Coordinates of C-alpha atoms and ligand atoms in Angstrom, one line a residue:
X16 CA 9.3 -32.7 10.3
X17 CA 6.3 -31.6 8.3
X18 CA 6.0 -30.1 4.7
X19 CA 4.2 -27.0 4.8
X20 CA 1.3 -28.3 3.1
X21 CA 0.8 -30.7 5.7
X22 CA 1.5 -28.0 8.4
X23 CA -0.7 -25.2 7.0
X24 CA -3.6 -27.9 6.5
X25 CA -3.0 -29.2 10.2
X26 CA -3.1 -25.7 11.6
X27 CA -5.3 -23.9 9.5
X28 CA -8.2 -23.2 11.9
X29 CA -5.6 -21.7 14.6
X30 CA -4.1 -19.3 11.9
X31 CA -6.9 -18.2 11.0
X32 CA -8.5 -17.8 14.7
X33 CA -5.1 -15.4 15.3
X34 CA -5.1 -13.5 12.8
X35 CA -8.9 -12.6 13.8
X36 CA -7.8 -12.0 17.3
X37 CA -5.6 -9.2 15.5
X38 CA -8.0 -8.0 13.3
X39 CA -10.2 -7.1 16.3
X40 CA -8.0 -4.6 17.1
X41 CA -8.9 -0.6 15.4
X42 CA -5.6 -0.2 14.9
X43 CA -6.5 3.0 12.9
X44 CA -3.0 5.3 12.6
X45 CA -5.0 8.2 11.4
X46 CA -7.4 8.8 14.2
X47 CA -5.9 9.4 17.7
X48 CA -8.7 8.2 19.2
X49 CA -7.6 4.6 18.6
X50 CA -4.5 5.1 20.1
X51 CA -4.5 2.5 22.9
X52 CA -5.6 0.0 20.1
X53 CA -2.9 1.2 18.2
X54 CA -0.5 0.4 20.9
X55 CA -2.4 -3.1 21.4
X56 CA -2.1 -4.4 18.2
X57 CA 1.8 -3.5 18.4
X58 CA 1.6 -5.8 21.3
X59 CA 0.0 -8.7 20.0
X60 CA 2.3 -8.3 16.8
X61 CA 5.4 -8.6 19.2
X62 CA 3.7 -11.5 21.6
X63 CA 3.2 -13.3 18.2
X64 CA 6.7 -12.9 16.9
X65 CA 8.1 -14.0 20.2
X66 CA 6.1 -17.3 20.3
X67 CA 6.9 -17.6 16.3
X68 CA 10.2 -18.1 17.1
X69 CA 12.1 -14.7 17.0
X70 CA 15.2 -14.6 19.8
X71 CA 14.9 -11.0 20.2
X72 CA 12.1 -9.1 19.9
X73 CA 11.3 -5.0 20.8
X74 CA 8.6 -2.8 20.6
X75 CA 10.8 0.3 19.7
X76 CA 9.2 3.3 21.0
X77 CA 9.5 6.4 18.2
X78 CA 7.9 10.1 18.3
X79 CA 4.7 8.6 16.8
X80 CA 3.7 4.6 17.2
X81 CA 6.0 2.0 17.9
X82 CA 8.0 -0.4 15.5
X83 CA 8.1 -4.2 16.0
X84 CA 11.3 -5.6 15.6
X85 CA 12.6 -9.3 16.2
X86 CA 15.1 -11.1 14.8
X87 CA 16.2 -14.8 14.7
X88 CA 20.2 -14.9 13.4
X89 CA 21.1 -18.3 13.3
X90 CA 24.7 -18.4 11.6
X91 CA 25.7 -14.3 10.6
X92 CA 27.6 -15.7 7.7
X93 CA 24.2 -16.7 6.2
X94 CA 22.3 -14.3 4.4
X95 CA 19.5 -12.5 5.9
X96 CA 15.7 -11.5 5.2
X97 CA 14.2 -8.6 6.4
X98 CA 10.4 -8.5 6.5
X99 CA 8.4 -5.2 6.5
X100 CA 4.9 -4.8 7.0
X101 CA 2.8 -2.7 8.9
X102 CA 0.0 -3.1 11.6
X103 CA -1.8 -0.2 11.3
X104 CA -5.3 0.3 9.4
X105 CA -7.4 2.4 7.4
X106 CA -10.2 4.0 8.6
X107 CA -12.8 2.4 8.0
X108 CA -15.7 4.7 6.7
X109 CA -18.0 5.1 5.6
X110 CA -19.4 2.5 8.1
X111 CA -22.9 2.3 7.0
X112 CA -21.5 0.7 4.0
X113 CA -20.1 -2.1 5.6
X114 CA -22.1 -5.4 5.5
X115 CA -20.9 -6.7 9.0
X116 CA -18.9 -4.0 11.3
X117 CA -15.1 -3.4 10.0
X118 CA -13.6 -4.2 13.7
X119 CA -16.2 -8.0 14.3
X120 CA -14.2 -10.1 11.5
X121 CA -16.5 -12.2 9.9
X122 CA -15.8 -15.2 7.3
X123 CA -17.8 -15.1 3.9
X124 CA -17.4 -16.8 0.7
X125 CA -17.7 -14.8 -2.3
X126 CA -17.6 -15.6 -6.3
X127 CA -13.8 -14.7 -6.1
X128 CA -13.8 -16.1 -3.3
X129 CA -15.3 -19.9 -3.2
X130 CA -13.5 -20.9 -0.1
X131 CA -14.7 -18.1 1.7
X132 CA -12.9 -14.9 2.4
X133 CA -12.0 -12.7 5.9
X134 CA -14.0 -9.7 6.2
X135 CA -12.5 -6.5 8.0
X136 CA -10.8 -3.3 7.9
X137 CA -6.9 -4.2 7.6
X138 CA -7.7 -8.3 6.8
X139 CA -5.8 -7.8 2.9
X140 CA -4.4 -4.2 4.0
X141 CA -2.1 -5.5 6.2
X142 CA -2.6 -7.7 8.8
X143 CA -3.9 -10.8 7.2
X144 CA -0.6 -10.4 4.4
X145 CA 1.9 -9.5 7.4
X146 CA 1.0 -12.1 9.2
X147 CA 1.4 -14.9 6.9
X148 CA 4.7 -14.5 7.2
X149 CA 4.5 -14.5 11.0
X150 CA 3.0 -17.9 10.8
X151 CA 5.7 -18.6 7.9
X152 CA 8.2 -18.2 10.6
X153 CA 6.4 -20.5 12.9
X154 CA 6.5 -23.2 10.4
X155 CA 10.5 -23.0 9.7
X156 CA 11.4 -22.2 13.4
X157 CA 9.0 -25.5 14.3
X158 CA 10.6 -28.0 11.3
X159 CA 13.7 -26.7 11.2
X160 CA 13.4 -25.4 8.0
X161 CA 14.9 -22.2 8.5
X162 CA 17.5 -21.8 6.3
X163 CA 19.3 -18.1 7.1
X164 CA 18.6 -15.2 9.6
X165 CA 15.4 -13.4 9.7
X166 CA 14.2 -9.4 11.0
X167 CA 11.3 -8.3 11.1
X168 CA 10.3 -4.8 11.1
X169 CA 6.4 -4.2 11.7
X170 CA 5.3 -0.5 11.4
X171 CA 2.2 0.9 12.7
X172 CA 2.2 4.1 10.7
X173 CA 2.1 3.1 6.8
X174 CA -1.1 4.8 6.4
X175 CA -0.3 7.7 7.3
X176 CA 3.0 8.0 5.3
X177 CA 5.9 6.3 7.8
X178 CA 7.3 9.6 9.3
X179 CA 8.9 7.3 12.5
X180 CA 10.0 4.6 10.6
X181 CA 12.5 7.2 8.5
X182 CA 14.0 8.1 11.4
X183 CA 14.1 4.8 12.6
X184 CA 15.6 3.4 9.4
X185 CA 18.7 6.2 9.1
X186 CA 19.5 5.9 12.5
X187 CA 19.3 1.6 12.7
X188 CA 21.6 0.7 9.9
X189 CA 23.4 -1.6 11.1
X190 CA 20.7 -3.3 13.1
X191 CA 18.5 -3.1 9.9
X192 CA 21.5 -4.4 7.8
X193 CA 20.1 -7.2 5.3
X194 CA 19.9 -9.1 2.2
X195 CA 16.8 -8.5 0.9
X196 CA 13.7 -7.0 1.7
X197 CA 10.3 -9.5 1.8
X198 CA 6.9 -7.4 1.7
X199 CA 3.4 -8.8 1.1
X200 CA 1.5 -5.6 1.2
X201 CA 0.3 -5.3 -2.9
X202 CA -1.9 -7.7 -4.7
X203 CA -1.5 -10.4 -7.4
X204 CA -3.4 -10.8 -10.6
X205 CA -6.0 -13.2 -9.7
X206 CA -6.3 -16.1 -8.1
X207 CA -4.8 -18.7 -11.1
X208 CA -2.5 -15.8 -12.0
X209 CA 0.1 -15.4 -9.7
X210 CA 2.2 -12.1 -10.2
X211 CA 5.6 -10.1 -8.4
X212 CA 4.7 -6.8 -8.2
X213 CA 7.6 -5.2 -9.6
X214 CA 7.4 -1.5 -9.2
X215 CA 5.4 0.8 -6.6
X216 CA 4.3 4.6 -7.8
X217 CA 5.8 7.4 -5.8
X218 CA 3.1 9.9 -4.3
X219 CA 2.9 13.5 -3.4
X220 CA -0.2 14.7 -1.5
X221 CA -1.5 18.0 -0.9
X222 CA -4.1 20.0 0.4
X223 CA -5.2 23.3 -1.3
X224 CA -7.2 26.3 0.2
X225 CA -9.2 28.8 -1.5
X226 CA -9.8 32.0 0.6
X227 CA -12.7 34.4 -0.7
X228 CA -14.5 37.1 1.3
X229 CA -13.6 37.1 4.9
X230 CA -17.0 35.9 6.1
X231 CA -19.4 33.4 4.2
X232 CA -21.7 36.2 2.6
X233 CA -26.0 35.9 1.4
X234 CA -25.7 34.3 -1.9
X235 CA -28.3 36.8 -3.5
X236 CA -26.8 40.3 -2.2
X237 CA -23.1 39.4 -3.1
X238 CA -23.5 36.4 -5.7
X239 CA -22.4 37.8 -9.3
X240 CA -20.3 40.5 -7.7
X241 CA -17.0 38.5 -5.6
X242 CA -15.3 35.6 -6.2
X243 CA -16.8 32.2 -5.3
X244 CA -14.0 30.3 -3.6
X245 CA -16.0 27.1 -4.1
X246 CA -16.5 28.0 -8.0
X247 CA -13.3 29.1 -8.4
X248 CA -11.5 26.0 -6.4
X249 CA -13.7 23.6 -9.1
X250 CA -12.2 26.3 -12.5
X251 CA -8.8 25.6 -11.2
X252 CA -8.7 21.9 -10.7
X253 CA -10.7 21.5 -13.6
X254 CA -7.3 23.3 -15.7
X255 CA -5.3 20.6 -14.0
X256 CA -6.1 18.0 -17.1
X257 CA -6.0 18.8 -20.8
X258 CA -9.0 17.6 -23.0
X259 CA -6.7 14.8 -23.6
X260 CA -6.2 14.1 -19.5
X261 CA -2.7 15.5 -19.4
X262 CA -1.4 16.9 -16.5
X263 CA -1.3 20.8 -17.2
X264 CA 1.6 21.7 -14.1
X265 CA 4.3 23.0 -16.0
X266 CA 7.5 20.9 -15.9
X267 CA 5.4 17.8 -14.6
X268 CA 6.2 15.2 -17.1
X269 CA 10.1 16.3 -17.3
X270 CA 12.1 13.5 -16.1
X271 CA 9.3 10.6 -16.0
X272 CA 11.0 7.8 -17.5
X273 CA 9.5 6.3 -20.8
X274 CA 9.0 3.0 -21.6
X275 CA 10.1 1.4 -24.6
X276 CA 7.5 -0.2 -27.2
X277 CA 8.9 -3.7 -26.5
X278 CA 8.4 -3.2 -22.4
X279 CA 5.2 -1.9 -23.3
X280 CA 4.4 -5.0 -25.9
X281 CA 5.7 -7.0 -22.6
X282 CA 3.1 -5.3 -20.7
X283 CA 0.2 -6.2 -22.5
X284 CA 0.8 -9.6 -22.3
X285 CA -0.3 -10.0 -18.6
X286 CA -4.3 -11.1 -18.6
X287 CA -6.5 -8.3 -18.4
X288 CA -10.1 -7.7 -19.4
X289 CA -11.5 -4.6 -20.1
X290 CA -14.9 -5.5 -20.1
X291 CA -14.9 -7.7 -16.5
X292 CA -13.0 -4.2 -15.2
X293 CA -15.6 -1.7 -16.4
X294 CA -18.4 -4.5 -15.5
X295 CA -16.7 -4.8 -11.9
X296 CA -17.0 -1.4 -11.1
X297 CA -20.5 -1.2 -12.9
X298 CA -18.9 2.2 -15.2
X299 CA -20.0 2.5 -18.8
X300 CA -16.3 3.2 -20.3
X301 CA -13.0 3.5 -19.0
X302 CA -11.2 7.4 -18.4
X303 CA -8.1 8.6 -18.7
X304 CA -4.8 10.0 -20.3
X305 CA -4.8 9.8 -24.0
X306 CA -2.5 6.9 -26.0
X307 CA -2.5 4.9 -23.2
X308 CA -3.9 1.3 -22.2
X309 CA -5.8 1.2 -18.6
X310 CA -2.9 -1.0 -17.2
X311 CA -0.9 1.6 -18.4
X312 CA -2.4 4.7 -17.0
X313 CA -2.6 3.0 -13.3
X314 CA 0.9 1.7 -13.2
X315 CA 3.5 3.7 -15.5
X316 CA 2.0 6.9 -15.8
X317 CA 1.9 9.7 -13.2
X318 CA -1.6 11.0 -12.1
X319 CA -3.9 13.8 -10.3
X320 CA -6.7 12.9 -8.6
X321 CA -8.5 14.9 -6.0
X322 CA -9.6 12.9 -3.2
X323 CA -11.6 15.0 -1.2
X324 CA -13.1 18.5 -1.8
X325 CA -15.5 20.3 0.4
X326 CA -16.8 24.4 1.7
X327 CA -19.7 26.1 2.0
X328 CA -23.4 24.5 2.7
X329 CA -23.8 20.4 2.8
X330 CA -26.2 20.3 5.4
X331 CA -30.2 19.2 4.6
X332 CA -32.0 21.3 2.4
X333 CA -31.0 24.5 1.0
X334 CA -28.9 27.4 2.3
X335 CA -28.2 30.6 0.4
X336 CA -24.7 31.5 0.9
X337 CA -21.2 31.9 -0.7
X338 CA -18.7 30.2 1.2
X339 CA -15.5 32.3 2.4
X340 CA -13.3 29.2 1.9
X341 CA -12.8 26.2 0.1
X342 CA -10.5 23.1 0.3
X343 CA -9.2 20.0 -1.6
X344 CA -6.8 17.0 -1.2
X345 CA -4.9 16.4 -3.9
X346 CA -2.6 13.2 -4.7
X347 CA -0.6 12.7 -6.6
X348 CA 1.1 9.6 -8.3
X349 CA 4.6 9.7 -9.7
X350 CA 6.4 7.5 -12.1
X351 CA 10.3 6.7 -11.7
X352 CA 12.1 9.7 -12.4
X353 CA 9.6 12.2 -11.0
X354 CA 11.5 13.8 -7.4
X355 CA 8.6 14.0 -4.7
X356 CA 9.2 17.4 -3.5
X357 CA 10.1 18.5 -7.0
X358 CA 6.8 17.8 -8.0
X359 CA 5.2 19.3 -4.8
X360 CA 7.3 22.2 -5.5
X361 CA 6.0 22.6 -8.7
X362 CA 2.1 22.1 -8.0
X363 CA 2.7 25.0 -5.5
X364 CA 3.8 27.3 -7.7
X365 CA 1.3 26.5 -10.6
X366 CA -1.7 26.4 -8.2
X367 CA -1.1 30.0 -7.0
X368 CA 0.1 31.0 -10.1
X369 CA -3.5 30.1 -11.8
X370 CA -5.7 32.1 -9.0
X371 CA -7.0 34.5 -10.3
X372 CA -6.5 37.9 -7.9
X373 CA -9.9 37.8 -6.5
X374 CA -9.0 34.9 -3.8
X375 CA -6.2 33.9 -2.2
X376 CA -4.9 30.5 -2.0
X377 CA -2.8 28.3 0.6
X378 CA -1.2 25.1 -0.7
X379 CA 0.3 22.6 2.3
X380 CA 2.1 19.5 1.5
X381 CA 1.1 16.2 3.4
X382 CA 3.2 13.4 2.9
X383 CA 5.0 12.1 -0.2
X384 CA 7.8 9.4 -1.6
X385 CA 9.4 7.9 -4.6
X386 CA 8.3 5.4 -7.0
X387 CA 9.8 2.0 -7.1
X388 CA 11.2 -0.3 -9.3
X389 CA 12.6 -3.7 -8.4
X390 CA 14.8 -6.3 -11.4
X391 CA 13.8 -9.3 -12.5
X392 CA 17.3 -10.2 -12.9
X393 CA 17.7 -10.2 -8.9
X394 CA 18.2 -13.2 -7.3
X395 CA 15.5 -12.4 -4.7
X396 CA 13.1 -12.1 -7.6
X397 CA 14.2 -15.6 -9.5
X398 CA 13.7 -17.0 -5.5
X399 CA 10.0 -15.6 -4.8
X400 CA 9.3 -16.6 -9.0
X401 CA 10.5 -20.4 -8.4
X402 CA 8.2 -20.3 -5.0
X403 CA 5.5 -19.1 -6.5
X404 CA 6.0 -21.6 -9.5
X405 CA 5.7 -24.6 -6.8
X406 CA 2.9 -23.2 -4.8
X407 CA 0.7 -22.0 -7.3
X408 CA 2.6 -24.3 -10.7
X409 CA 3.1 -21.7 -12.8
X410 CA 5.8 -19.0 -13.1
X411 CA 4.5 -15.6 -11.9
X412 CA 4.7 -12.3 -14.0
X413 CA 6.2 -9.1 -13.0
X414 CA 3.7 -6.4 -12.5
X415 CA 4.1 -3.0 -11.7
X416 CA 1.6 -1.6 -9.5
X417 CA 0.0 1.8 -9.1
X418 CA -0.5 1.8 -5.2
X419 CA 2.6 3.5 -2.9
X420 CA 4.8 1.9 -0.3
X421 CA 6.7 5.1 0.2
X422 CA 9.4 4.0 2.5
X423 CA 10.8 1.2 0.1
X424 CA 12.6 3.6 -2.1
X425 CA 14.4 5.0 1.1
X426 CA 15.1 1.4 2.4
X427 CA 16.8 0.8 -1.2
X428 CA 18.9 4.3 -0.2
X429 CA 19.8 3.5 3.8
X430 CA 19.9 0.1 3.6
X431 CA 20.9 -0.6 0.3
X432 CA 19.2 -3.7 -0.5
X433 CA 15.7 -4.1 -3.1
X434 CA 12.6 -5.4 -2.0
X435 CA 10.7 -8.1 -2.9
X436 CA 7.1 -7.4 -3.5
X437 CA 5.1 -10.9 -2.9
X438 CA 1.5 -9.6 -2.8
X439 CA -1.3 -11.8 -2.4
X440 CA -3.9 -9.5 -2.0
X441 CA -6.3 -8.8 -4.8
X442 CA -7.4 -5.7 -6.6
X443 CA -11.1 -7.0 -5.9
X444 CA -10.4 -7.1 -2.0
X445 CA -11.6 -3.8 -1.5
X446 CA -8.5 -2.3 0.6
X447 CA -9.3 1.3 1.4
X448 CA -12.8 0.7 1.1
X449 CA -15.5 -0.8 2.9
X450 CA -16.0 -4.9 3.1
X451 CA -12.1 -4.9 3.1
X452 CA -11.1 -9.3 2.3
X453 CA -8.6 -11.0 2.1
X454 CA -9.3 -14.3 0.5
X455 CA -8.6 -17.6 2.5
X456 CA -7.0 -19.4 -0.2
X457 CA -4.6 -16.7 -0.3
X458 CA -3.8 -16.4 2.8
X459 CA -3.1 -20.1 3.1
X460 CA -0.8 -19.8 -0.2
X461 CA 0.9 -16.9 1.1
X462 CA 2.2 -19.2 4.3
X463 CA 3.0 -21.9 1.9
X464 CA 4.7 -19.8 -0.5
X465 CA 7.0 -17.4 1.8
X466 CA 9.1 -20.8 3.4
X467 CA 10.3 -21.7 -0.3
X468 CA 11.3 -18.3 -0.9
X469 CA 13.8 -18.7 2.1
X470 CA 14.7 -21.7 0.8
X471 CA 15.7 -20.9 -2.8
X472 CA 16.9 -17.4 -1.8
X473 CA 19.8 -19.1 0.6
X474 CA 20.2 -21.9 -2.1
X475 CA 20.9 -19.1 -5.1
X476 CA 22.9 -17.4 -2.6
X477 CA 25.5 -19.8 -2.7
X478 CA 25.9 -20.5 -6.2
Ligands
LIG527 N1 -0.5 -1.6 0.8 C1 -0.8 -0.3 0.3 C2 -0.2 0.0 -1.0 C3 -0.5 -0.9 -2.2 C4 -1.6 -1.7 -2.2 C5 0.4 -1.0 -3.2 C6 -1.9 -2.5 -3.3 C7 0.2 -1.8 -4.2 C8 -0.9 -2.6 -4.3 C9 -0.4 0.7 1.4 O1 -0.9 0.4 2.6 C10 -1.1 2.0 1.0 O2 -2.3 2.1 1.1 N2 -0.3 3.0 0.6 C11 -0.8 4.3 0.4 C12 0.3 5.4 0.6 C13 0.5 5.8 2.0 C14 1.6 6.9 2.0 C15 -0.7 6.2 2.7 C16 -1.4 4.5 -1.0 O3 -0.9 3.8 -1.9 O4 -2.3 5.3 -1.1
LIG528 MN1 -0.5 -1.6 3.1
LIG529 MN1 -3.1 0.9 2.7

């Protein structure tokens, strides 16, 4: 029997060399050209799993991509941990902002990261973070340090909003049924300041169309005389803040819950420099909602951001013309109390409410969920907080998070049981964008950290 400092350190190289093996694989959810290497990564996910240990394990077909699911039960009076994470990627554009291609991981140290960092599309966001707990398995399974019964339940359709794994989820109950849920799929606060992310935002996302003349039209013999969908599409989201950044959708604030002044005090305890933020992402000042801190505006307070917006002429040079049509994705990020489809419901009616009569405007929802928030009071939280304490030798603090794992608030309602949130990623690791990393160091932690959760969440069980 090994510790699993002595294990990770023995097996480093080959934990590293398989998870690059996986992030070979454009497992991209959104693009249905990648759907074979969708399928693949599915595969190598279960094949993994298998050798890791698991007794059972099934690639569970659904309507969209398959769900990984093993299990190891060793005594079913024990408690058990379910693990969620997902296999499937971002796309990874633009590309010709990548330093090395997204899909040909490539190991780099950076100032963050001294001991050198994995770069690829999916190494932070989530392979490299799913699969530490892959190889966590593979350490208790191989030193019999597996204290209670394990599931795992891989998706390979987070990023594009889990429609299958709903499904899946309702109609698995009992299969599903658990203890506690164990994700690594947020970040942590830096490297010497480990955190538990303690609440997720809730997201609604739609797409808006603005319909003008019924042909794009010469920009000189109509321009002045009809509506400029384009123009008008920029008035109207423009109206969507106040000059204080409020949201102006009528009804939008009405249930989100407010925090007290002391759980805001607590708040602004965690370590947090404005200045290395703005100088990170090279911006002169900070933006956003009025009487609020920048922690505070990407983690407690709901937002409207437009993601995308597009019509008319983009092409090289110049063209003359008024567009017929215009479009924008919108998200949006709720707090706890704010319903999903509430809120959708309500941007509906306020967007074609605000059109003026000259256009005409469609509004189609994409996907959505609820926020999250998870106690500290829990015993899964006191077990991942005395793990990371070991690991990292200090105690980590609870942070909420702005980013969405939409399907934990349902797992809370089917299965009935909170998630854990032990993020190692980093807010510098560039998920979503290009030159995606995940840092080596945290990788390795992660593995060493995820055993002693097992291990102090069976011990508190007893008590
Ligand atoms: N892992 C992220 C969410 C995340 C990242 C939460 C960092 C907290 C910290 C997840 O894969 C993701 O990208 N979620 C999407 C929502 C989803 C419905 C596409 C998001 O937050 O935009
Ligand atoms: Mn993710
Ligand atoms: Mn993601």
């Amino acid at each position: 029997m090994q510790n699993i400092k002595a294990y990770v350190n023995e097996h480093k190289e080959r934990f590293l060399n398989e998870l690059i093996e996986l992030l070979k694989v454009p497992s991209i959810s959104a693009d249905s050209a990648y759907k074979n290497d969708v399928l693949k990564a599915a595969e190598i996910v279960a094949d993994e799993l298998k050798k890791a240990g698991c007794d059972l394990v099934e690639i569970c077909e659904t309507n969209g991509y398959p769900i990984v699911y093993g299990e190891k039960i060793i005594d079913k009076k024990l408690p058990t941990v379910l693990v969620y994470g997902h296999y499937d990627v971002q796309p990874p554009d633009p590309l010709d902002l990548w330093d090395s291609p997204p899909f040909e991981p490539v190991i780099k140290s950076t100032e963050t990261h001294p001991e050198g960092a994995i770069f690829a599309r999916g190494a932070c966001d989530d392979k490299g973070q799913m699969y530490m707990h892959v190889k966590a398995l593979e350490y208790m399974t191989t030193n019999n340090q597996l204290p209670c019964n394990v599931k795992f339940m891989i998706e390979g359709e987070e990023e594009v909003g889990s429609n299958s794994l709903v499904d899946y989820v309702k109609k698995n109950q009992e299969k599903l049924s658990n203890d506690v849920i164990l994700i690594s799929d947020t970040g942590m606060i830096a490297q010497d300041v480990p955190s538990i992310t303690t609440g997720l935002r809730g997201l609604s996302y739609v797409e808006v169309e603005v319909i003008g003349p019924n042909r794009d039209l010469h920009s000189g013999l109509y321009g002045g005389a009809v509506a400029n969908p384009i123009n008008i599409l920029s008035k109207m989201i423009a109206s969507l803040h106040d000059e204080n950044n409020h949201i102006t959708i009528p009804g939008f604030y009405d249930n989100v819950e407010v925090l007290s002044s002391e759980e805001r005090a607590e708040m602004a305890k965690a370590p947090f420099s404005l200045e290395a933020y703005k100088q990170a992402l090279d911006m002169n000042d900070v933006y956003g909602e009025k009487g609020y801190t920048t922690n505070e505006r990407n983690s407690i307070r709901p937002t409207l951001d437009v993601n995308g917006i597009w019509g008319g002429y983009t092409g090289e040079g110049a063209k003359t013309v008024i567009a017929s049509k215009a479009y924008a994705k919108i998200s949006m990020r709720l707090v706890p109390g704010q319903d999903w489809k509430k809120i959708t419901a309500l941007f509906k009616t306020h967007f074609e409410n605000i059109a003026p009569n000259a256009v005409k405007v469609n509004v189609t929802p994409h996907h959505g969920g609820q926020g999250y928030v998870t106690p500290t009071d829990s015993i899964g939280y006191q077990a991942a907080s005395f793990a990371y304490k070991d690991t990292f030798g200090k105690t980590p603090i609870p942070q909420r998070s702005g980013g969405s794992i939409p399907i934990v608030a349902l797992f809370e309602e089917a299965l009935n049981s909170k998630s854990i949130l032990m993020g190692f990623g980093l807010d510098s690791d560039a998920i979503h964008s290009p030159n995606e990393h995940f840092g080596i160091f945290n990788y390795l932690k992660g593995i060493e950290t995820i055993p002693l959760f097992y291990k102090y969440y069976t011990q508190l069980n007893k008590v």
